[in-house]
């Protein structure tokens, strides 16, 4: 009962015929066109051709093996016969191309007169665009959206009577503004590509930001009678920059910035014009039987296909799996490539020409990736790569650093802290809140050229700059008793970059940068040390519990708690035995920490070198962040501790599946004994010195430090460890566990410690 040419369209007559013979209980969904299935698809940003039904249908064909027919090519042949390549109504003038690439090499137009813009959009079209997430607005807008969704070619409709020819496509000039379709007036940037008309002079009035959004003055309204349709090919980088600078991520810009098919502009505009004529009662205005006018400029005026010299051996080299030459050729043709094979040694080589709708295919690895995708990732075996000998030292250091950061995180979590994660972007307001200017960390902030938020254009130079925002948010929302910490990177520009002595090179695409360029990039990158920051507010729960027994008043948490937790971090950082940790309060020796109360702050020194700060926040800072007075904090540069660490080779341990034995120990040791020394001695006592063989250590971590000399003796401290171990080939017996316990205690005695009574 459906129209063979338009199968989604149901007329009154067909509806009447369809319902004849229906009885109670029959399903009415099919009659009303509601029985369709909707498929939700997530598209990766690199596959611009999939932002259309044309591309999705092609991918569906790849995955199911069903035949794909590209109807766009039929319309392209039809449009080619009625196209005039000299567009007198439009001039292309790009005097400031980005990277010397013309912003608009091709611009096509067509005119339709006497269109009834108030005519209803046909139900089948409305259902289709709404099922694809686009709201139905009016016939002209719905038609352009329908073409965009199905061809992948964005179109724009202008009120023809409001246009003053010629149209000029050019770059914006300083001080120019435009009122876009959303009613907002926007100041233009010199990299913006504009669609302009000649009201007041040739190319004088901006009527649209190319590929992003049209202008308010020339939009199609209820009074519009005649329409000018625009179909253009815009360069990807130009559109991406304009969309981001103006914060206008439109449906059109999403497609242009990913790359569209440069050969289908005429086909798309012809199909749109025919739909407006069919449903809006208009008429295509033809001049010498050539209604489509195309203006071109630059090298891409006609599609220039890329030719890739493809060696079939690359598939096996890059994927590690053997695919037959016949299968490779079949896959390349399946995605639309023209493959011209030639015999070469034992394998085939070919000249491969990617299709126009795949601008992402430019080099051999791109083609290999397509082979892998269609051949099947599940058919490629997983092989663990061999470690490179020269990188062993760096790998050991990286593994140790990650391991140490995890130990610190676990220890702080055990002490009641909650780990948080913040974005590294800050603004001028951040430096004002922290009671300092650009010299807050003796570094000027690193400026982001294209920030995500206009009020946060800098990268943080200190971790507290963003961790305090998290603390403030929690406190303002009623969570007023908490301790949080964060481990993340800060960004410190190098002096030579700040002074402009290092130039950041512009790299060509599609090829490996040379050593000189890589060196310049490395020198221009900021220093990115890992840091740790903590914020403590509320009350001391241990003191609160003890005060409830003695009925004494409960005091707020004092800044000594920040010092204690900073000290725990240092003890767990794997410092060398000879490293000396001190907390200095001498303001003459250390540059002031503006965010902290100058009388209640300790500058953390290791062997006399500053690695962090801990103490009470300044009252002005607390007020700026809406935090209570006496809030304390600490910040430590973890990477600066590296020079004081003893790096030992990383050795992988055999994994045991037998149950583990866990025990807690409290040892009284000299104050000079480091936590690292005690941990290493415990491990050595279990693995090397124990009478029990084939035992592995799961974990040894510190969970408490006690240093009351009145209870444990002068120049002494108590270290409490949780120790877990297990047998490699058996479950350990009680006797073996007792033996290991005695070995651990004996081992601690060798470094002058003893089990705490």
XYZ file of C-alpha atoms in Angstrom:
757
model
C 0.000 0.000 0.000
C 3.056 2.297 0.152
C 4.317 4.529 -2.631
C 7.256 2.771 -4.320
C 9.083 6.079 -4.947
C 8.524 7.401 -1.426
C 7.915 4.320 0.732
C 7.659 6.316 3.972
C 4.852 8.504 2.700
C 1.257 7.470 3.567
C -1.547 9.366 1.765
C -5.151 9.559 2.957
C -6.201 7.129 0.243
C -3.510 4.618 1.187
C -4.346 5.028 4.869
C -8.032 4.385 4.111
C -7.179 1.272 2.141
C -4.756 0.064 4.815
C -7.293 0.169 7.655
C -9.955 -1.739 5.762
C -10.297 -5.192 7.194
C -8.694 -4.278 10.552
C -10.419 -5.645 13.631
C -10.130 -5.043 17.379
C -6.813 -6.245 18.737
C -4.811 -5.700 15.532
C -1.550 -3.764 15.822
C -2.018 -0.213 14.564
C 1.675 0.767 14.797
C 2.508 -0.274 11.262
C -0.456 1.596 9.818
C 0.567 4.786 11.631
C 4.228 4.388 10.689
C 5.268 3.859 14.307
C 6.642 0.344 14.028
C 10.202 1.331 13.121
C 13.276 0.456 15.143
C 15.715 3.196 16.155
C 19.435 2.524 16.401
C 21.603 4.705 18.640
C 25.166 4.993 17.335
C 28.295 6.458 18.936
C 30.616 7.852 16.250
C 34.323 8.457 16.837
C 35.468 11.997 15.904
C 37.795 10.835 13.108
C 34.994 9.360 10.988
C 33.274 12.418 9.563
C 31.590 10.427 6.798
C 29.578 8.561 9.439
C 27.809 11.787 10.425
C 25.294 10.959 7.670
C 22.963 8.125 6.719
C 25.070 7.695 3.592
C 28.092 6.829 5.732
C 26.148 4.759 8.263
C 24.601 2.700 5.469
C 28.072 2.034 4.097
C 29.296 0.870 7.546
C 26.161 -1.291 7.892
C 27.081 -2.911 4.597
C 30.614 -3.608 5.894
C 29.346 -5.248 9.082
C 26.525 -7.349 7.573
C 27.671 -8.028 4.012
C 24.502 -6.519 2.515
C 24.873 -4.689 -0.792
C 25.298 -0.905 -0.599
C 23.992 1.396 -3.352
C 25.250 4.987 -3.276
C 22.295 7.069 -4.497
C 24.329 10.267 -4.041
C 26.407 9.295 -7.076
C 23.245 9.155 -9.202
C 22.319 12.699 -8.186
C 25.906 13.832 -8.790
C 25.684 12.663 -12.422
C 22.330 14.398 -12.829
C 23.640 17.668 -11.306
C 26.774 17.651 -13.474
C 24.655 18.167 -16.585
C 22.958 21.323 -15.277
C 25.874 23.054 -13.550
C 27.476 26.327 -14.647
C 31.063 26.556 -13.403
C 31.312 30.340 -13.710
C 29.305 31.768 -10.803
C 28.919 35.474 -11.441
C 26.847 35.843 -8.268
C 29.723 34.784 -6.015
C 33.389 35.741 -5.571
C 35.891 33.718 -3.550
C 38.650 35.818 -2.010
C 40.841 34.309 0.730
C 43.718 36.716 1.395
C 44.653 35.170 4.751
C 44.458 31.352 4.420
C 45.398 29.295 7.483
C 48.543 27.228 6.775
C 48.237 28.459 3.154
C 45.107 26.343 2.630
C 42.172 28.111 0.959
C 39.197 28.242 3.342
C 36.522 27.810 0.657
C 37.711 26.306 -2.629
C 34.184 25.576 -3.867
C 30.882 27.439 -3.428
C 27.627 26.389 -5.157
C 24.255 28.179 -5.226
C 20.773 27.605 -6.638
C 17.688 29.873 -6.602
C 14.076 28.810 -6.002
C 11.252 31.322 -6.468
C 7.682 31.457 -5.152
C 8.236 28.959 -2.331
C 5.455 28.566 0.224
C 7.634 28.524 3.344
C 4.537 27.908 5.511
C 3.779 24.657 3.728
C 3.903 21.699 6.136
C 6.891 19.409 6.183
C 5.809 15.939 4.992
C 5.337 13.479 7.826
C 7.908 11.005 6.486
C 10.628 13.691 6.450
C 9.645 15.015 9.868
C 9.776 11.525 11.368
C 13.203 10.886 9.887
C 14.917 14.064 11.085
C 13.294 13.888 14.528
C 14.373 10.260 14.924
C 17.920 11.507 14.236
C 17.700 14.103 17.011
C 16.845 17.250 15.010
C 13.745 19.309 15.800
C 11.342 20.078 12.954
C 11.073 23.871 12.439
C 9.800 24.771 8.948
C 9.883 23.322 5.464
C 13.055 25.144 4.231
C 14.967 24.387 7.451
C 13.764 20.789 7.571
C 14.799 20.190 3.957
C 18.341 21.503 4.543
C 18.629 19.428 7.737
C 17.320 16.340 5.931
C 20.003 16.691 3.231
C 22.690 17.247 5.869
C 21.658 14.178 7.835
C 21.415 11.911 4.811
C 24.110 13.218 2.433
C 26.490 14.597 5.062
C 26.548 17.980 3.244
C 25.436 20.976 5.340
C 23.322 23.521 3.443
C 22.112 27.010 4.277
C 19.000 28.830 3.035
C 18.958 32.634 2.577
C 16.050 34.958 1.848
C 16.939 35.759 -1.778
C 15.209 39.174 -1.669
C 17.461 40.255 1.228
C 20.698 39.426 -0.644
C 22.681 42.073 -2.536
C 24.882 40.389 -5.132
C 27.658 39.553 -5.569
C 28.230 37.290 -2.578
C 31.859 37.403 -1.421
C 33.483 34.653 0.660
C 36.409 36.254 2.547
C 38.228 36.490 5.868
C 36.968 38.825 8.587
C 38.520 42.247 9.128
C 39.434 43.820 12.500
C 36.428 45.266 14.307
C 33.770 43.524 12.213
C 30.668 42.142 13.900
C 27.704 39.972 12.919
C 24.337 39.175 14.428
C 23.913 35.413 14.076
C 20.689 33.386 13.828
C 20.536 33.006 17.617
C 20.118 36.791 17.899
C 23.519 37.421 19.481
C 25.967 39.999 18.164
C 29.435 38.503 17.854
C 32.784 40.177 17.392
C 34.677 38.478 14.580
C 38.273 37.225 14.501
C 40.659 37.714 11.608
C 40.782 33.933 11.008
C 36.980 33.688 10.622
C 35.778 32.906 7.110
C 32.693 34.978 6.274
C 29.861 34.841 3.779
C 29.191 38.477 2.843
C 26.949 40.291 0.374
C 27.423 43.687 -1.274
C 25.043 45.931 0.671
C 27.049 49.165 1.022
C 29.854 47.893 -1.203
C 31.293 44.673 -2.583
C 31.602 42.117 0.224
C 30.752 44.784 2.801
C 28.030 43.136 4.938
C 28.652 39.815 6.760
C 25.647 37.498 6.376
C 27.094 34.336 7.883
C 30.063 32.731 9.632
C 31.065 30.136 7.035
C 30.290 26.567 8.040
C 29.157 27.588 11.531
C 26.004 29.747 11.582
C 24.092 32.084 9.286
C 23.281 35.743 9.839
C 20.091 37.130 11.358
C 19.366 39.744 8.659
C 19.099 37.306 5.735
C 17.388 34.343 7.434
C 14.294 32.738 5.931
C 11.137 34.034 7.664
C 7.377 33.537 7.287
C 7.377 36.360 4.698
C 10.075 34.830 2.508
C 9.025 34.045 -1.077
C 12.304 33.397 -2.869
C 15.182 31.304 -1.509
C 18.898 31.110 -2.228
C 20.440 27.759 -1.266
C 24.149 27.555 -0.446
C 26.214 24.363 -0.704
C 29.971 24.755 -0.146
C 33.146 22.904 0.685
C 34.857 24.581 3.663
C 38.344 23.691 4.909
C 38.434 21.756 8.200
C 40.858 23.849 10.309
C 39.150 27.140 9.439
C 35.735 25.891 10.571
C 37.080 24.188 13.698
C 38.796 27.383 14.871
C 35.750 29.573 14.276
C 33.390 27.143 16.032
C 35.638 26.994 19.102
C 36.439 30.689 19.302
C 32.763 31.640 19.117
C 31.692 28.614 21.204
C 29.228 27.616 18.468
C 29.469 23.839 17.948
C 26.686 23.631 15.329
C 25.620 20.509 13.429
C 27.184 22.015 10.298
C 30.547 22.770 11.929
C 30.746 19.229 13.358
C 30.739 17.894 9.804
C 32.910 20.513 8.121
C 35.675 20.302 10.741
C 35.886 16.525 10.266
C 35.972 16.719 6.493
C 33.122 16.219 4.001
C 32.983 14.809 0.475
C 34.240 17.619 -1.848
C 32.372 16.187 -4.848
C 28.745 16.174 -3.676
C 27.925 19.885 -3.287
C 25.981 20.019 -6.561
C 24.124 16.754 -5.857
C 23.030 17.905 -2.399
C 21.832 21.315 -3.550
C 19.873 19.849 -6.478
C 18.077 17.314 -4.276
C 17.196 20.034 -1.733
C 15.834 22.311 -4.466
C 13.657 19.504 -5.860
C 12.203 18.830 -2.396
C 11.346 22.520 -1.929
C 9.665 22.547 -5.307
C 7.717 19.357 -4.593
C 6.476 20.289 -1.126
C 6.682 24.089 -1.174
C 5.291 24.706 -4.656
C 8.311 26.700 -5.815
C 10.175 26.810 -9.124
C 13.891 26.461 -9.774
C 15.213 29.570 -11.495
C 17.275 28.349 -14.451
C 19.626 30.419 -16.585
C 20.375 28.733 -19.921
C 19.157 25.425 -18.375
C 21.977 25.601 -15.790
C 20.352 26.445 -12.439
C 23.369 25.382 -10.335
C 26.185 27.952 -10.219
C 29.607 26.992 -8.848
C 32.492 29.297 -7.959
C 35.926 27.736 -7.427
C 39.374 28.885 -6.340
C 42.726 27.273 -5.513
C 44.041 23.758 -5.970
C 40.890 22.064 -4.626
C 38.596 23.678 -7.194
C 38.260 20.139 -8.543
C 38.738 17.078 -6.359
C 42.393 16.038 -6.452
C 42.559 12.358 -5.411
C 45.472 11.192 -3.267
C 47.512 8.296 -4.618
C 49.067 6.045 -1.942
C 51.881 3.646 -2.845
C 50.723 0.676 -0.828
C 52.908 -2.359 -0.119
C 50.898 -5.339 1.086
C 53.797 -6.420 3.336
C 52.918 -3.492 5.612
C 49.762 -5.263 6.761
C 51.722 -8.145 8.289
C 54.464 -5.843 9.613
C 52.071 -3.505 11.442
C 49.373 -5.980 12.496
C 51.469 -9.059 13.182
C 49.001 -11.246 11.290
C 49.035 -12.645 7.747
C 46.174 -11.550 5.464
C 46.014 -12.762 1.886
C 46.568 -10.287 -0.961
C 43.138 -11.101 -2.325
C 41.467 -10.313 1.014
C 43.381 -7.028 1.361
C 42.321 -5.929 -2.130
C 38.733 -6.924 -1.404
C 38.661 -4.846 1.813
C 40.178 -1.760 0.159
C 37.613 -1.897 -2.657
C 34.856 -2.464 -0.130
C 35.578 0.873 1.577
C 35.498 2.618 -1.823
C 39.173 2.717 -2.820
C 40.365 2.393 -6.402
C 43.079 -0.297 -6.301
C 45.519 -0.635 -9.201
C 47.582 -3.721 -8.398
C 51.062 -4.503 -9.683
C 53.258 -7.542 -9.012
C 56.305 -6.895 -6.832
C 58.614 -9.672 -5.583
C 56.682 -12.226 -3.564
C 53.912 -9.839 -2.479
C 51.591 -7.415 -4.247
C 51.972 -3.652 -4.278
C 49.357 -1.223 -5.518
C 48.459 2.361 -6.300
C 45.516 3.007 -3.982
C 43.229 6.014 -4.483
C 40.965 6.637 -1.442
C 37.379 7.764 -2.131
C 36.442 11.433 -1.906
C 34.393 10.875 1.253
C 37.417 9.539 3.180
C 39.799 12.526 3.644
C 41.264 10.704 6.656
C 42.991 8.132 4.410
C 46.299 9.731 3.427
C 49.131 7.284 4.236
C 49.804 3.529 4.268
C 49.073 3.003 8.022
C 45.579 4.475 7.455
C 44.871 1.742 4.915
C 46.331 -0.924 7.223
C 43.998 0.268 9.971
C 41.026 -0.185 7.627
C 42.204 -3.698 6.798
C 42.441 -4.486 10.518
C 38.987 -3.036 11.175
C 37.185 -5.002 8.473
C 39.297 -8.135 8.815
C 38.399 -8.184 12.513
C 40.330 -7.058 15.583
C 39.336 -10.320 17.244
C 41.435 -12.199 14.676
C 44.606 -10.313 15.612
C 46.489 -12.089 18.425
C 47.620 -10.204 21.531
C 51.416 -10.255 21.847
C 53.231 -8.595 24.742
C 56.002 -6.375 23.292
C 59.559 -6.899 24.497
C 61.069 -4.224 26.737
C 63.709 -2.091 25.047
C 67.054 -2.440 26.839
C 67.824 1.292 26.745
C 64.507 2.133 28.358
C 64.883 -0.264 31.300
C 66.258 2.422 33.629
C 63.518 4.911 32.764
C 60.900 2.165 33.051
C 62.164 1.199 36.495
C 61.957 4.817 37.668
C 58.434 5.240 36.264
C 57.183 2.046 37.892
C 58.751 3.048 41.210
C 57.178 6.529 41.058
C 53.731 5.117 40.299
C 54.112 2.542 43.048
C 55.216 5.195 45.545
C 52.298 7.502 44.672
C 49.900 4.609 45.252
C 51.459 3.911 48.664
C 51.031 7.569 49.615
C 47.413 7.591 48.385
C 46.570 4.452 50.364
C 48.186 5.861 53.515
C 46.282 9.159 53.332
C 43.030 7.310 52.624
C 43.678 5.163 55.706
C 44.097 8.372 57.722
C 40.614 9.587 56.711
C 41.421 11.565 53.564
C 39.299 11.387 50.396
C 41.105 11.633 47.052
C 39.744 14.229 44.593
C 40.507 15.182 40.983
C 40.262 18.730 39.639
C 40.756 20.340 36.242
C 44.129 22.136 35.931
C 42.651 25.415 34.599
C 42.731 28.660 36.595
C 42.036 32.357 36.051
C 43.005 35.747 37.440
C 40.431 35.284 40.204
C 42.379 32.265 41.518
C 45.536 34.307 42.103
C 43.512 37.027 43.855
C 41.896 34.464 46.166
C 45.277 33.013 47.079
C 46.467 36.436 48.218
C 49.184 36.660 45.564
C 49.946 37.867 42.074
C 52.006 36.395 39.249
C 54.882 35.805 41.670
C 52.760 33.407 43.746
C 54.935 30.469 42.721
C 57.762 32.507 41.216
C 56.435 31.529 37.787
C 54.165 33.264 35.310
C 51.186 31.018 34.505
C 51.154 29.091 31.242
C 48.545 30.698 28.932
C 46.169 28.482 26.913
C 45.462 29.855 23.452
C 42.059 28.176 23.191
C 40.774 27.687 26.781
C 37.692 25.596 27.562
C 36.420 28.388 29.820
C 37.054 32.062 29.073
C 37.538 32.954 32.752
C 40.199 30.212 33.227
C 42.834 30.781 30.516
C 45.873 29.593 32.547
C 47.344 26.269 33.641
C 47.874 25.937 37.386
C 51.323 26.610 38.820
C 50.395 25.079 42.182
C 48.097 22.189 43.046
C 46.302 24.029 45.851
C 45.031 26.505 43.253
C 42.445 23.937 42.128
C 42.210 21.619 45.160
C 40.864 24.532 47.216
C 38.029 24.930 44.683
C 36.948 21.357 45.481
C 37.156 22.079 49.216
C 35.106 25.244 48.785
C 32.407 23.434 46.780
C 32.057 20.732 49.454
C 31.900 23.203 52.320
C 29.295 25.415 50.615
C 27.111 22.363 49.991
C 27.022 21.375 53.641
C 29.904 18.918 53.872
C 31.758 20.876 56.541
C 33.939 18.229 58.157
C 36.357 16.608 55.709
C 39.959 16.025 54.676
C 40.790 15.783 50.965
C 43.953 15.273 48.936
C 44.919 15.350 45.269
C 47.901 14.062 43.291
C 48.381 15.768 39.952
C 50.706 17.746 37.730
C 51.427 21.457 37.765
C 52.767 23.432 34.799
C 55.815 25.648 35.092
C 57.064 27.394 31.901
C 60.813 27.326 31.383
C 62.742 30.599 31.417
C 63.865 30.313 27.798
C 60.214 29.893 26.717
C 59.014 32.805 28.842
C 61.707 35.061 27.394
C 60.781 34.033 23.854
C 64.139 32.386 23.146
C 62.540 29.092 22.073
C 60.307 28.971 19.009
C 57.604 26.306 18.817
C 57.759 24.795 15.305
C 54.718 24.305 13.085
C 54.749 20.631 12.139
C 53.602 19.232 8.794
C 50.846 16.658 8.939
C 51.181 13.031 7.953
C 54.906 12.642 8.531
C 57.317 12.066 11.405
C 58.923 15.279 12.756
C 62.709 15.443 12.485
C 65.012 15.414 15.534
C 65.462 19.190 15.451
C 61.707 19.819 15.608
C 61.270 17.224 18.349
C 64.039 18.911 20.348
C 62.392 22.327 19.965
C 59.051 20.891 21.081
C 60.671 19.289 24.131
C 62.342 22.599 25.080
C 59.102 24.532 24.648
C 56.981 22.228 26.815
C 56.402 23.306 30.423
C 57.913 21.507 33.379
C 55.196 19.168 34.649
C 56.147 17.851 38.103
C 53.782 15.624 40.075
C 52.612 17.284 43.276
C 50.421 16.383 46.222
C 48.069 18.784 47.999
C 45.789 18.260 50.985
C 43.128 20.387 52.701
C 41.864 19.710 56.230
C 38.827 21.374 57.756
C 36.285 20.593 60.483
C 37.195 19.063 63.845
C 39.691 16.504 65.101
C 37.529 13.388 65.624
C 40.024 11.705 67.960
C 40.158 14.788 70.174
C 36.386 15.176 69.962
C 35.890 11.589 71.233
C 38.331 12.018 74.151
C 36.826 15.399 75.081
C 33.348 13.868 75.267
C 34.623 11.679 78.122
C 36.296 14.478 80.072
C 33.543 17.024 79.248
C 36.190 19.482 78.056
C 35.446 21.820 75.145
C 36.305 20.601 71.626
C 38.740 22.797 69.688
C 38.854 23.131 65.931
C 41.486 21.154 64.094
C 44.815 22.991 64.335
C 47.561 23.339 61.757
C 49.785 20.726 63.409
C 47.600 18.123 61.691
C 48.810 19.397 58.295
C 52.425 19.064 59.452
C 51.789 15.512 60.692
C 50.237 14.346 57.418
C 52.956 16.025 55.351
C 55.515 14.184 57.462
C 53.772 10.861 56.770
C 53.990 11.566 53.031
C 57.722 12.245 53.312
C 58.296 9.079 55.352
C 56.553 7.022 52.647
C 58.351 8.670 49.714
C 61.276 6.256 49.694
C 63.872 8.843 50.722
C 67.454 7.776 51.171
C 68.507 6.913 54.726
C 70.761 9.984 54.859
C 68.028 12.421 53.797
C 67.291 14.944 56.549
C 63.701 16.245 56.857
C 63.110 19.586 58.610
C 60.206 22.025 58.913
C 61.511 25.603 58.885
C 59.585 28.692 60.015
C 62.316 31.189 59.234
C 60.774 33.670 56.733
C 64.234 35.072 55.932
C 65.415 31.743 54.520
C 62.327 30.858 52.516
C 60.238 32.926 50.109
C 56.888 33.621 51.740
C 53.976 31.319 50.975
C 51.281 33.936 50.430
C 48.339 31.551 50.858
C 49.391 30.573 54.412
C 49.277 32.286 57.781
C 52.875 33.485 58.182
C 53.027 32.552 61.876
C 51.527 29.090 61.498
C 53.343 27.598 58.538
C 56.205 25.179 58.090
C 58.379 25.108 54.983
C 59.307 21.483 54.279
C 63.029 20.986 53.646
C 64.940 17.866 52.639
C 68.685 18.319 53.050
C 68.063 22.067 53.150
C 66.125 22.183 49.842
C 62.475 23.265 49.874
C 60.071 20.574 48.620
C 56.773 21.820 50.010
C 54.826 23.764 52.603
C 52.285 22.887 55.322
C 50.303 24.970 57.757
C 47.217 27.060 58.368
C 45.669 29.002 55.493
C 45.602 32.771 55.696
C 42.299 34.215 56.951
C 41.828 36.143 53.679
C 42.218 32.919 51.698
C 39.711 31.116 53.933
C 37.217 33.932 53.447
C 37.743 34.023 49.665
C 37.006 30.298 49.408
C 34.154 30.339 51.958
C 36.101 27.998 54.230
C 36.107 28.209 58.048
C 38.971 29.882 59.862
C 41.852 27.631 60.943
C 41.522 25.477 57.786
C 44.923 23.951 57.160
C 46.613 22.581 54.044
C 49.851 21.166 52.693
C 51.485 20.887 49.281
C 54.528 18.777 48.347
C 56.401 18.510 45.051
C 56.759 14.719 44.743
C 59.120 14.897 41.766
C 61.531 17.137 43.670
C 61.978 14.265 46.136
C 63.437 12.062 43.377
C 67.004 13.298 43.898
C 66.828 12.157 47.529
C 65.611 8.648 46.708
C 67.559 5.452 46.386
C 66.451 3.874 43.091
C 66.798 0.093 42.938
C 65.978 -2.109 39.933
C 62.362 -3.182 39.727
C 61.933 -6.960 39.916
C 58.646 -8.617 38.991
C 57.458 -11.187 41.525
C 55.816 -14.515 40.856
C 52.083 -14.372 41.490
C 50.800 -16.817 44.102
C 47.200 -18.028 44.281
C 47.462 -19.361 47.832
C 45.795 -17.516 50.758
C 47.803 -14.765 52.392
C 48.713 -14.299 56.047
C 48.350 -10.774 57.454
C 49.802 -9.437 60.703
C 50.295 -6.006 62.292
C 53.499 -5.032 64.097
C 54.496 -2.003 66.190
C 58.250 -1.478 66.470
C 60.120 1.009 68.640
C 63.098 2.326 66.682
C 65.509 5.237 66.801
C 64.202 8.557 65.497
C 66.946 8.425 62.847
C 65.581 5.168 61.397
C 63.624 5.839 58.195
C 60.394 4.102 57.278
C 61.956 2.898 54.019
C 64.812 1.240 55.926
C 62.357 -0.563 58.214
C 60.182 -1.752 55.290
C 63.187 -3.063 53.362
C 64.407 -4.898 56.470
C 60.991 -6.551 56.968
C 60.906 -7.702 53.317
C 64.466 -8.994 53.483
C 63.710 -10.888 56.688
C 60.836 -12.713 54.986
C 62.379 -13.414 51.570
C 66.120 -13.829 52.186
C 66.805 -14.445 55.869
C 63.820 -16.561 56.854
C 64.090 -20.280 57.510
C 60.780 -20.679 55.624
C 61.377 -20.981 51.859
C 59.265 -20.069 48.781
C 57.454 -17.150 50.400
C 56.479 -13.887 48.639
C 55.620 -10.559 50.256
C 52.245 -9.121 49.233
C 52.450 -5.788 51.010
C 54.222 -3.912 53.790
C 52.815 -0.490 54.598
C 52.983 1.985 57.461
C 49.691 2.876 59.134
C 50.742 4.735 62.293
C 53.595 6.825 63.723
C 53.812 7.522 67.484
C 56.544 9.699 68.986
C 55.613 10.469 72.618
C 59.036 10.274 74.291
C 57.416 10.126 77.721
C 55.902 6.755 76.876
C 58.423 5.122 74.548
C 61.716 6.706 75.582
C 64.010 9.521 74.521
C 65.001 9.812 70.884
C 62.587 6.994 70.007
C 59.514 6.593 67.823
C 56.983 3.844 67.223
C 56.272 2.654 63.663
C 53.241 0.422 63.047
C 53.200 -1.753 59.931
C 50.682 -4.032 58.287
C 52.501 -7.011 56.730
C 51.005 -9.637 54.410
C 52.756 -12.614 52.775
C 51.909 -16.000 51.282
C 53.475 -19.235 50.072
C 54.353 -19.706 46.429
C 53.444 -23.385 46.248
C 51.374 -24.057 49.363
C 49.213 -22.619 52.119
C 51.477 -21.563 54.997
C 51.015 -23.494 58.246
C 50.714 -21.866 61.677
C 54.212 -23.063 62.502
C 55.657 -21.433 59.381
C 53.834 -18.167 60.123
C 55.236 -18.134 63.683
C 58.734 -18.708 62.294
C 58.369 -15.807 59.853
C 57.097 -13.604 62.704
C 60.245 -14.373 64.732
C 62.423 -13.696 61.670
C 60.791 -10.270 61.192
C 61.370 -9.326 64.843
C 64.986 -10.507 64.616
C 65.487 -8.482 61.452
C 64.242 -5.275 63.101
C 66.659 -5.870 65.991
C 69.518 -5.714 63.442
C 68.682 -2.030 62.786
C 68.348 -1.224 66.493
C 64.583 -1.735 66.907
C 62.387 -3.936 69.028
C 58.798 -5.078 69.223
C 56.732 -2.540 71.160
C 55.273 -4.014 74.352
